[in-house]
PDB file of C-alpha atoms in Angstrom:
ATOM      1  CA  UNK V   1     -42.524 -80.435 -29.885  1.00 60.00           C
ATOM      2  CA  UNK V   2     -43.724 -77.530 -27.601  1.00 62.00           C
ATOM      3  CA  UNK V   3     -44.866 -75.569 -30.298  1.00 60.00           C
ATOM      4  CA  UNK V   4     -47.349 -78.941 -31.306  1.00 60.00           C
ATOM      5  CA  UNK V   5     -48.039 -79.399 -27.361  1.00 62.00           C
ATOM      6  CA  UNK V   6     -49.406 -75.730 -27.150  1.00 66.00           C
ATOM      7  CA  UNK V   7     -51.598 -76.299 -30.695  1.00 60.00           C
ATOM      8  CA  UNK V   8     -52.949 -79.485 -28.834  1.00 63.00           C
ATOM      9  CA  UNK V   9     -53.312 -77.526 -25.553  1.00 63.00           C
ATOM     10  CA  UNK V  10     -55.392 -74.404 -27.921  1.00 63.00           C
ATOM     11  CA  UNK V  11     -57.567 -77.171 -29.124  1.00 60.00           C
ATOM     12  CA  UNK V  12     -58.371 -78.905 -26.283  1.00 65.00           C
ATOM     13  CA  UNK V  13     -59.586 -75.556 -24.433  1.00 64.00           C
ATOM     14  CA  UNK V  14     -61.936 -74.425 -26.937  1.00 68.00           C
ATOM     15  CA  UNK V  15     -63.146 -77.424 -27.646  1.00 64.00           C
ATOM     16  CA  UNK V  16     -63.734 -78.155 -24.121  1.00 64.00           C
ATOM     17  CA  UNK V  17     -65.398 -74.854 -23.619  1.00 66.00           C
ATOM     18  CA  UNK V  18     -67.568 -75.545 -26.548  1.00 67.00           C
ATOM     19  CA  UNK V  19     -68.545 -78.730 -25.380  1.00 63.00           C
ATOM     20  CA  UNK V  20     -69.641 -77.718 -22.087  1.00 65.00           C
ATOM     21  CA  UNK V  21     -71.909 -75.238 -23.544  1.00 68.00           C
ATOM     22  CA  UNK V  22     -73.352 -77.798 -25.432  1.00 68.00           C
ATOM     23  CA  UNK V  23     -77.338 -78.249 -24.114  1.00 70.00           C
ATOM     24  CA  UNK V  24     -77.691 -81.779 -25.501  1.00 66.00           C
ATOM     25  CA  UNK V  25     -75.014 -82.782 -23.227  1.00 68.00           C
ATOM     26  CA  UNK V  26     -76.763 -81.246 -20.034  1.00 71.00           C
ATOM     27  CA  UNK V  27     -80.306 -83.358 -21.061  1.00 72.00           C
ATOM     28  CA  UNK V  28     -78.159 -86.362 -21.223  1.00 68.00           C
ATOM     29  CA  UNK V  29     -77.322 -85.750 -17.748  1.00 69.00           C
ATOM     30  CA  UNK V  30     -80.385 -84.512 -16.561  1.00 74.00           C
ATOM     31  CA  UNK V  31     -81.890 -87.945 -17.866  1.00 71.00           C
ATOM     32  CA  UNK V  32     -79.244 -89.841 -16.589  1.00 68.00           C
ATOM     33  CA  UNK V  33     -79.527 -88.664 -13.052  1.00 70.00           C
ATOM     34  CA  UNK V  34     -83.558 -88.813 -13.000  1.00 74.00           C
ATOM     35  CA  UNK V  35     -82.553 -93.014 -14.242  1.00 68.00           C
ATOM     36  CA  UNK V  36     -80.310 -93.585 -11.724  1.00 69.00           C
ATOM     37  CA  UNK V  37     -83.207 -91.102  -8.775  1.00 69.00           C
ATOM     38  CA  UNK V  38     -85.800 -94.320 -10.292  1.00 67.00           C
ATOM     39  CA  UNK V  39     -83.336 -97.134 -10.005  1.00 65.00           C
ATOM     40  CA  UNK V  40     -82.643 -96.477  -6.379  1.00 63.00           C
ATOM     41  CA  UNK V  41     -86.369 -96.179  -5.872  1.00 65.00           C
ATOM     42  CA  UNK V  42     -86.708 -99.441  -7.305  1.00 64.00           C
ATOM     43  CA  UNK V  43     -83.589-101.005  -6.033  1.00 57.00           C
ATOM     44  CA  UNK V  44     -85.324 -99.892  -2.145  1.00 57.00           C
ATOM     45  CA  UNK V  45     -88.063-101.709  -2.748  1.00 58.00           C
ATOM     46  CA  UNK V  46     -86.651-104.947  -3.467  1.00 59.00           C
ATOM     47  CA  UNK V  47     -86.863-107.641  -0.471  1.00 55.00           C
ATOM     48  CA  UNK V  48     -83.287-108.441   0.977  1.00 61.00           C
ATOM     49  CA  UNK V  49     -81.580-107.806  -2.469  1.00 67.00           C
ATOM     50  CA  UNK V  50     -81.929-103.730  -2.016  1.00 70.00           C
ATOM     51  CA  UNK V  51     -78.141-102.333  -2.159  1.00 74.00           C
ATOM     52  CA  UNK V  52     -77.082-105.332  -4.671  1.00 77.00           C
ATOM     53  CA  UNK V  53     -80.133-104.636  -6.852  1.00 77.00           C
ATOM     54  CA  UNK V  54     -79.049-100.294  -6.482  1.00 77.00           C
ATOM     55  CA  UNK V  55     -75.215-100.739  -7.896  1.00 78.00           C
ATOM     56  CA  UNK V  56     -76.284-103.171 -10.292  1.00 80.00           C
ATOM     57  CA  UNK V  57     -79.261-100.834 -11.696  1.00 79.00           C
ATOM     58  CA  UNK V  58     -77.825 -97.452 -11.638  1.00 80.00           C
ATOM     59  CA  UNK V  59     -74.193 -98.391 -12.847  1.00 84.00           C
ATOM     60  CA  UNK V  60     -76.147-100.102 -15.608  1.00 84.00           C
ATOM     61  CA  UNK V  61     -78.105 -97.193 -16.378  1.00 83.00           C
ATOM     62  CA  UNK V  62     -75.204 -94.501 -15.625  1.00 83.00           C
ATOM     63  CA  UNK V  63     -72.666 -96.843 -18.444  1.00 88.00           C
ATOM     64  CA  UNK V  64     -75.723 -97.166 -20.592  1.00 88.00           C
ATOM     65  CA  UNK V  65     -75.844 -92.957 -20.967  1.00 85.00           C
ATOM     66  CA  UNK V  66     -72.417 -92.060 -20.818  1.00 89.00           C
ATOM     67  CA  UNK V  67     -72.025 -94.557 -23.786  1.00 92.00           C
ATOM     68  CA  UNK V  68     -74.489 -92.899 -25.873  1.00 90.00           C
ATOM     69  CA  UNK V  69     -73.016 -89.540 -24.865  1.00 88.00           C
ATOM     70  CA  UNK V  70     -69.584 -90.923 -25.979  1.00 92.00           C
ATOM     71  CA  UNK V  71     -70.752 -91.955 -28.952  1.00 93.00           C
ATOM     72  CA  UNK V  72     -72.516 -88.272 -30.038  1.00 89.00           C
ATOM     73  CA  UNK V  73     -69.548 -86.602 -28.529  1.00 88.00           C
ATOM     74  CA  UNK V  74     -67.135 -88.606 -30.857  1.00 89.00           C
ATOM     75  CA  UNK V  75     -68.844 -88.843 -33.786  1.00 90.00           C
ATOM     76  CA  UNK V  76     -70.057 -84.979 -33.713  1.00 86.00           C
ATOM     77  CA  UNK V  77     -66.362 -83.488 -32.351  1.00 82.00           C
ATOM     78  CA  UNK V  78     -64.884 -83.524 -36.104  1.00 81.00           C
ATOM     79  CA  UNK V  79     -67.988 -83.246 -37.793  1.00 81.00           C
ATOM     80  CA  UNK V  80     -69.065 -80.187 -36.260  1.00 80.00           C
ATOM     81  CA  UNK V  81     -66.145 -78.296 -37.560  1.00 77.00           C
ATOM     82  CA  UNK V  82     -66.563 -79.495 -40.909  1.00 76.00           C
ATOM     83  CA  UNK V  83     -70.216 -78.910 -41.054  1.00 78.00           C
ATOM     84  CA  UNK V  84     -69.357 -75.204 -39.913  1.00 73.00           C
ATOM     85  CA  UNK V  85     -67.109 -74.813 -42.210  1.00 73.00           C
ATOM     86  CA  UNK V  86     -64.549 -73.592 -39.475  1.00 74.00           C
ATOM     87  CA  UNK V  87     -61.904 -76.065 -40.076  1.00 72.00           C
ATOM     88  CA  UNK V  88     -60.811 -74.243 -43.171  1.00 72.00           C
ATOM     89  CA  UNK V  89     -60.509 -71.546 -41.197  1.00 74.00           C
ATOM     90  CA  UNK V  90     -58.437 -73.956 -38.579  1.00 71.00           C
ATOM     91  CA  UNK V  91     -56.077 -76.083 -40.927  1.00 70.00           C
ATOM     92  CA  UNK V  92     -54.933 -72.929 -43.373  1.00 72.00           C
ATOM     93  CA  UNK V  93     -53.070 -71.366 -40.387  1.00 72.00           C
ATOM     94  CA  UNK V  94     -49.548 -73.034 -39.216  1.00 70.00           C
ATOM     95  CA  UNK V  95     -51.275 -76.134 -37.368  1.00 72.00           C
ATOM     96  CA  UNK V  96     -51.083 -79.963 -37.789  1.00 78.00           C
ATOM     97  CA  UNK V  97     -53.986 -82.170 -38.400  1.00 80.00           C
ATOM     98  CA  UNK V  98     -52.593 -84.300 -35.652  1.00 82.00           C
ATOM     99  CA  UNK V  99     -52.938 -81.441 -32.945  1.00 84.00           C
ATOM    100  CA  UNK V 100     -56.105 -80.663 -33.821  1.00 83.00           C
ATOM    101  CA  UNK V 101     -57.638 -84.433 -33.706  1.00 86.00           C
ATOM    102  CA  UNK V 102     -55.907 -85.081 -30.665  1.00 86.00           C
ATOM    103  CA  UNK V 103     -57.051 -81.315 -29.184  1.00 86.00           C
ATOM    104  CA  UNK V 104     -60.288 -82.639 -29.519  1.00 87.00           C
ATOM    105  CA  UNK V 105     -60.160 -85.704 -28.271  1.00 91.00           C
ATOM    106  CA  UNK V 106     -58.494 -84.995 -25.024  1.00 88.00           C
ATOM    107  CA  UNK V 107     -61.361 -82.140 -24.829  1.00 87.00           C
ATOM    108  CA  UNK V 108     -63.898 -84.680 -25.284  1.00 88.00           C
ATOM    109  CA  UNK V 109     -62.407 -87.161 -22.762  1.00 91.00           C
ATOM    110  CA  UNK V 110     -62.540 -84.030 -20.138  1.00 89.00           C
ATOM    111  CA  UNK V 111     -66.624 -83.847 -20.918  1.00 87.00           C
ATOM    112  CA  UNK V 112     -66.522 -87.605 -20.186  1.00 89.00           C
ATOM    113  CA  UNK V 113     -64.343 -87.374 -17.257  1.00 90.00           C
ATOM    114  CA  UNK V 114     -66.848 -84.625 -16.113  1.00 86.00           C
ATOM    115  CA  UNK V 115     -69.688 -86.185 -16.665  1.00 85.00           C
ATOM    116  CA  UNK V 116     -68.475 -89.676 -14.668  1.00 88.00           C
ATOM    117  CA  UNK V 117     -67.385 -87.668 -12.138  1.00 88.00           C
ATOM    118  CA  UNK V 118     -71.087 -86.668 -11.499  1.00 84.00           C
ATOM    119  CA  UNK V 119     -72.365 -89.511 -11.915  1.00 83.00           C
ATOM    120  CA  UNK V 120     -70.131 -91.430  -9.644  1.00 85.00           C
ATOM    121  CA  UNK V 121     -70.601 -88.689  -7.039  1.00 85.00           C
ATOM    122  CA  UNK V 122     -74.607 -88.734  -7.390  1.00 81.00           C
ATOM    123  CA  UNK V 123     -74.143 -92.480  -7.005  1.00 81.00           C
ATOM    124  CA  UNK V 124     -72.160 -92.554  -4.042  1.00 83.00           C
ATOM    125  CA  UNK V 125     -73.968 -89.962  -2.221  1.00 83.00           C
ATOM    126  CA  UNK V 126     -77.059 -91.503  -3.049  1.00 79.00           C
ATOM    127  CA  UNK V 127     -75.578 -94.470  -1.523  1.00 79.00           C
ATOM    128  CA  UNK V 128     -74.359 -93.348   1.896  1.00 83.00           C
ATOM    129  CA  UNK V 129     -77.812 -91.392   2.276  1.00 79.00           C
ATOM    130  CA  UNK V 130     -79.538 -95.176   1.870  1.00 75.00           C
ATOM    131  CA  UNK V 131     -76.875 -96.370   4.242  1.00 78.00           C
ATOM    132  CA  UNK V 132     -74.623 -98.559   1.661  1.00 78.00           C
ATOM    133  CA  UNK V 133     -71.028 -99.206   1.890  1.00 80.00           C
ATOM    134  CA  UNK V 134     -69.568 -97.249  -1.035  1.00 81.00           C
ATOM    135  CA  UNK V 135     -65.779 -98.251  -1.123  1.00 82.00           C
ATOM    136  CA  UNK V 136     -62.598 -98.742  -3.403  1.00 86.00           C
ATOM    137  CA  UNK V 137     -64.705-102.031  -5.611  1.00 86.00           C
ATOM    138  CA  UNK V 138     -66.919 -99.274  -6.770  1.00 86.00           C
ATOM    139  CA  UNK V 139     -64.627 -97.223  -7.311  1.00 88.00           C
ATOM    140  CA  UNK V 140     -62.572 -99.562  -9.508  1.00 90.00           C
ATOM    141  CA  UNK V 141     -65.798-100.942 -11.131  1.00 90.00           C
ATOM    142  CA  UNK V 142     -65.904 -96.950 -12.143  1.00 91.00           C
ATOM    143  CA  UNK V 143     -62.635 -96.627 -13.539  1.00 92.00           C
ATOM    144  CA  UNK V 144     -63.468 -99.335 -15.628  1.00 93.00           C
ATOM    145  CA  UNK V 145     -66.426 -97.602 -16.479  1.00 93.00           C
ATOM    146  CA  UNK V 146     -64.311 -94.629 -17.604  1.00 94.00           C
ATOM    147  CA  UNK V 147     -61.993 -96.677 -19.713  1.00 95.00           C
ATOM    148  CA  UNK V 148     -64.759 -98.435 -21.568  1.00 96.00           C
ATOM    149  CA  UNK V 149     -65.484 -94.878 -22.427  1.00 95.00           C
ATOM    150  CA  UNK V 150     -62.537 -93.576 -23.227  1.00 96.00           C
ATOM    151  CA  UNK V 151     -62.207 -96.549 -26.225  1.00 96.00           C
ATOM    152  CA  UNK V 152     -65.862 -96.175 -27.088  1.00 96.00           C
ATOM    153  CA  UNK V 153     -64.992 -92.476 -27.669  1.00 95.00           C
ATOM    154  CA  UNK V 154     -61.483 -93.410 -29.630  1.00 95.00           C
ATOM    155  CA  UNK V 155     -63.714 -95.902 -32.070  1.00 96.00           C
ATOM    156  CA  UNK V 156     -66.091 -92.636 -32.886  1.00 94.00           C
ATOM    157  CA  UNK V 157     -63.041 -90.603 -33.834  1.00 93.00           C
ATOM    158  CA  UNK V 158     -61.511 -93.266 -35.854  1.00 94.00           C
ATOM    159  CA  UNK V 159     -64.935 -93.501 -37.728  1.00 94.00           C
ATOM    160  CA  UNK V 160     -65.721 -89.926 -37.690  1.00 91.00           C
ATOM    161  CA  UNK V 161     -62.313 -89.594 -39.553  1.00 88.00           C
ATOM    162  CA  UNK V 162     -63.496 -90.706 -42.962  1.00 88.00           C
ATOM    163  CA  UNK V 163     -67.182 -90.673 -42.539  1.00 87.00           C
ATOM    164  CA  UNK V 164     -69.850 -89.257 -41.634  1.00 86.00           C
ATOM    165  CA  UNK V 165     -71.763 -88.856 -38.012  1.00 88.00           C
ATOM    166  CA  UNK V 166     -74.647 -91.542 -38.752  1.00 91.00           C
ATOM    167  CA  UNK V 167     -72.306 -93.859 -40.272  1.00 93.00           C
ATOM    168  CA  UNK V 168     -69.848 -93.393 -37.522  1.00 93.00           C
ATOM    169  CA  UNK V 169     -72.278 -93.807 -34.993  1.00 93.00           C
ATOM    170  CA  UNK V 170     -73.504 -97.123 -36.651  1.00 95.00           C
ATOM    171  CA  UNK V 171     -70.176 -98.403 -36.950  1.00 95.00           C
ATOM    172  CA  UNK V 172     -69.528 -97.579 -33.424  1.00 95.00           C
ATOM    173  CA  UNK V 173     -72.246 -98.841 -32.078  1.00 95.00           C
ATOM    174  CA  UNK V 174     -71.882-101.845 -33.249  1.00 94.00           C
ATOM    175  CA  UNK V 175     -68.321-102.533 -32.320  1.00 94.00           C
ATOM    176  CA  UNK V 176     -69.170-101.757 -28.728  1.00 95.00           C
ATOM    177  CA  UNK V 177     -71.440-104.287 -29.043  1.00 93.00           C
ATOM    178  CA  UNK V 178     -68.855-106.733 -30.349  1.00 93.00           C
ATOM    179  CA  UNK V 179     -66.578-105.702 -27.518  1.00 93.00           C
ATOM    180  CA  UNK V 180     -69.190-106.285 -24.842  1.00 92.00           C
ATOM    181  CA  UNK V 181     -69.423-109.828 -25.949  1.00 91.00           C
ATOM    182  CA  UNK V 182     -66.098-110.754 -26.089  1.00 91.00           C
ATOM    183  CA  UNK V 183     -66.770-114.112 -23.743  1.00 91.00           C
ATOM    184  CA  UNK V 184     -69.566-115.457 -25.615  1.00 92.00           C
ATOM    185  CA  UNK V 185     -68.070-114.946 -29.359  1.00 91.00           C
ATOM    186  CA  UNK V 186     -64.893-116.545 -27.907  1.00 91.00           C
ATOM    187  CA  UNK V 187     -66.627-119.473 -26.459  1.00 92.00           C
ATOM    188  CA  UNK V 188     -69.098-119.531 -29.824  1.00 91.00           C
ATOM    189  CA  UNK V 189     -65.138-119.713 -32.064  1.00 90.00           C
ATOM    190  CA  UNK V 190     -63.766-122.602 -30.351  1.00 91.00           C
ATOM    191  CA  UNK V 191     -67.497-124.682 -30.972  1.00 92.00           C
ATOM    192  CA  UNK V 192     -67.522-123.515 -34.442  1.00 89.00           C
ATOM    193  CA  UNK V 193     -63.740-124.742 -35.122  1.00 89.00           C
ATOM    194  CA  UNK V 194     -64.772-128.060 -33.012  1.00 90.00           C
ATOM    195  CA  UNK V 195     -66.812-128.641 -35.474  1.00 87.00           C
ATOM    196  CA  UNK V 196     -64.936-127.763 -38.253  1.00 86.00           C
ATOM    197  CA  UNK V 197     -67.303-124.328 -39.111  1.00 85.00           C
ATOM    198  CA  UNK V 198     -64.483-122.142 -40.795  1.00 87.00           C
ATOM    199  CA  UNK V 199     -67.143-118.895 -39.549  1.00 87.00           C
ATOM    200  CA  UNK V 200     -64.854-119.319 -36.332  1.00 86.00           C
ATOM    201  CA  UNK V 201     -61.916-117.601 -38.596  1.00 90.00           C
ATOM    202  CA  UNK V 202     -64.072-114.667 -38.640  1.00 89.00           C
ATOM    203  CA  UNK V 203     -65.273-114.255 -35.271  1.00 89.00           C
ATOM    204  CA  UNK V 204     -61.212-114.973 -34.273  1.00 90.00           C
ATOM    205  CA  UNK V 205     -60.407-111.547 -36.731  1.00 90.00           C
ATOM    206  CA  UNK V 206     -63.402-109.851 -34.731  1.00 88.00           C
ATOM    207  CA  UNK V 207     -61.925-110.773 -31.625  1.00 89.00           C
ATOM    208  CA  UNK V 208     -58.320-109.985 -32.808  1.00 89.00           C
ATOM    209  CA  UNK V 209     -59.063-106.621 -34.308  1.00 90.00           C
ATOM    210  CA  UNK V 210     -62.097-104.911 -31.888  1.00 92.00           C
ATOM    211  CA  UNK V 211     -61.372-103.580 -28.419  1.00 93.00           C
ATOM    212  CA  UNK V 212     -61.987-105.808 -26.146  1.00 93.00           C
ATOM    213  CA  UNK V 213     -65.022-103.869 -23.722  1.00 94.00           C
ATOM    214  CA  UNK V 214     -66.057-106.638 -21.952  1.00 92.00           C
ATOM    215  CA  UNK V 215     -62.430-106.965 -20.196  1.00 91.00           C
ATOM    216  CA  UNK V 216     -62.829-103.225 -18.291  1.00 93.00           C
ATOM    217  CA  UNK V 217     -66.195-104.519 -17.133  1.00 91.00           C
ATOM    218  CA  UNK V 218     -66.162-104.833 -12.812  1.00 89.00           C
ATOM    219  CA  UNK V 219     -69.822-104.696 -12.817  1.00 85.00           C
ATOM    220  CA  UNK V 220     -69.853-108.702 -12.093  1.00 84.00           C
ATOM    221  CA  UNK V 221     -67.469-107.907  -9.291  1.00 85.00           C
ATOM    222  CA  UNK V 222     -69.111-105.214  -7.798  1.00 81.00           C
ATOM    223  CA  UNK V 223     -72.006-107.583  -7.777  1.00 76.00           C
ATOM    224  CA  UNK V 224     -70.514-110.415  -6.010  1.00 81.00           C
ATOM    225  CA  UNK V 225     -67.743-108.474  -4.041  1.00 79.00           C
ATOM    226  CA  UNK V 226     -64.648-109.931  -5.208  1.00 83.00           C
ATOM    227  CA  UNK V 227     -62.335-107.357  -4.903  1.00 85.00           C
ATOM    228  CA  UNK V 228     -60.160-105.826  -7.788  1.00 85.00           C
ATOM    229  CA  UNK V 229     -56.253-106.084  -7.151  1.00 84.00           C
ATOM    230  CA  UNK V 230     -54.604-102.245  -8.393  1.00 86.00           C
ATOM    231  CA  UNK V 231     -52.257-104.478 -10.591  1.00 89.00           C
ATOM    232  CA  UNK V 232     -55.279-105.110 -12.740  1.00 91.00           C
ATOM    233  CA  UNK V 233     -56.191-101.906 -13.187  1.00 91.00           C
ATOM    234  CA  UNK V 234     -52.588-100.767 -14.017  1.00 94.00           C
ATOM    235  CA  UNK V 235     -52.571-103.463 -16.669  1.00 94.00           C
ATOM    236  CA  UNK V 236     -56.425-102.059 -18.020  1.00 94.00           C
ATOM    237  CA  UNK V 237     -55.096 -98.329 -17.813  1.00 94.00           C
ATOM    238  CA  UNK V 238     -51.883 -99.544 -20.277  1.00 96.00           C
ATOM    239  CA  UNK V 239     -54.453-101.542 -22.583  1.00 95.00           C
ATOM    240  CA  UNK V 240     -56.655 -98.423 -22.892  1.00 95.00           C
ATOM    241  CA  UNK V 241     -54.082 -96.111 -23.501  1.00 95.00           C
ATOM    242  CA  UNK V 242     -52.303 -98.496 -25.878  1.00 96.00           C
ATOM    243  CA  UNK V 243     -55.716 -99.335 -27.745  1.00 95.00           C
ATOM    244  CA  UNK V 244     -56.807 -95.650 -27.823  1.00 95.00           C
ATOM    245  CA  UNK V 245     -53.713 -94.168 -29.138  1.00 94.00           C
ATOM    246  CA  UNK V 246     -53.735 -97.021 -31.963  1.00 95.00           C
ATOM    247  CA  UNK V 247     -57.221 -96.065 -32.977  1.00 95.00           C
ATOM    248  CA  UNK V 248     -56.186 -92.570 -32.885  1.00 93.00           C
ATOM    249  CA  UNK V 249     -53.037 -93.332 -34.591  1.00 93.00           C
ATOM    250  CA  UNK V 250     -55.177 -94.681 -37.383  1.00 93.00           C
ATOM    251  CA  UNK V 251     -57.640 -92.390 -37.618  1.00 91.00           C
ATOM    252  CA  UNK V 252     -55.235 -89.633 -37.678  1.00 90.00           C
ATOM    253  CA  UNK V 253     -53.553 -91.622 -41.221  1.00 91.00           C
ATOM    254  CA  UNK V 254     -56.905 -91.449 -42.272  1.00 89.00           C
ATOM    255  CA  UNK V 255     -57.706 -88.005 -41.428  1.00 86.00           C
ATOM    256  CA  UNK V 256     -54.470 -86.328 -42.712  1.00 82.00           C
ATOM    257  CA  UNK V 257     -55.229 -87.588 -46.864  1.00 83.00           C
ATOM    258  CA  UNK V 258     -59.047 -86.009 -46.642  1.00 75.00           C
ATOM    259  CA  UNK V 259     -59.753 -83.579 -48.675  1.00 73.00           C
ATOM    260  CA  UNK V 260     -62.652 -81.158 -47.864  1.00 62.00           C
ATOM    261  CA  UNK V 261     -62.554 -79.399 -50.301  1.00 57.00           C
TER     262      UNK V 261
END
């Protein structure tokens, strides 16, 4: 157990080294932060709406980026090391698959952690200097933010195990998209069984099977200001880590049987 805990531990490190070097994920950022510079310009010149009209436009923009950079980081982690050819090097000494994969993910959820961080700091700076309350909602709408991230990433490794990076991304993309509609494709089931439509069978598997996104989303409540109770976000933190380490879990069944040779 500690000898798998340090192999995780090796992983993590060098991946998270390597990630942080990598210059894609600094013009993310930079792009991200000039968004979220234009939103509060725009959000300022808005007539009595201004600080409802800044969080709703630069946490928009802010989830909208670190999505897409949770999607390249997760779909690239694995295939980087294939493409390289370094994870012959990797799996022929004493290590497990399972180390490795999960190495890399935590290492990737530290460049996502990092990256929200900054983003959440630029935003609440950003903020205060335009004289709006910045306080625990937005902090919780954040977290959320972090653990829709967290699964988007878990959904790119658990495609990224058998396929490849544009097929993963597809894949994931489109299951975050599934998972941010969660209300409406639950509402559009119980019509179609109303009226007898069997497609609601199929949107009841969808809604079974994908993560559900749309249930770590505060952004309505940051909107409005209806406070988020810490019970709720215990209960989100267990279904993300449940959810991820399934996905994982998976993946990692999947991952073990490939051959690259």
């Amino acid at each position: 157990m500690i000898r798998t805990l340090r192999q995780v531990d090796a992983f993590a490190r060098n991946a998270l080294l390597e990630g942080l070097r990598n210059k894609v994920l600094y013009a993310v950022l930079v792009a991200a932060l000039a968004a979220l510079g234009a939103a509060s310009a725009f959000g300022a010149l808005s007539l009595h709406q201004e600080e409802r009209l800044f969080n709703n436009l630069v946490f928009a923009i802010g989830h909208l980026f670190l999505v897409a950079l949770a999607i390249y980081q997760g779909v690239n982690a694995l295939h980087r090391e294939i493409e390289s050819k370094t994870i012959f090097t990797v799996l022929s000494k004493p290590v497990t698959r399972a180390s490795f994969l999960v190495g890399k993910f935590a290492a990737s959820v530290g460049i996502l952690a990092v990256c929200w961080a900054l983003m959440f700091g630029a935003k609440a700076l950003t903020g205060l200097a335009l004289g709006y309350e910045i306080g625990a909602l937005h902090l919780a709408t954040y977290l959320g933010s972090l653990m829709q991230l967290v699964l988007v990433l878990a959904l790119a490794f658990f495609f990224s195990a058998f396929s490849g990076p544009l097929l993963s991304a597809l894949f994931t993309f489109g299951l975050v998209v599934v998972g941010s509609l969660t209300p409406q494709l639950a509402d559009a089931s119980r019509q179609f069984a109303n009226e007898g439509n069997p497609l609601h069978l199929i949107l009841d598997v969808a809604l079974y099977v994908v993560p559900d996104l749309e249930k770590l989303n505060l952004s309505y409540e940051l909107a409005t200001g209806i406070e988020v109770g810490w019970g709720y976000l215990l209960h989100a933190l267990l279904y993300t880590g449940v959810t991820a380490g399934l996905l994982l879990g998976f993946g990692y069944l999947i991952f073990s049987r490939r051959d690259f040779a």
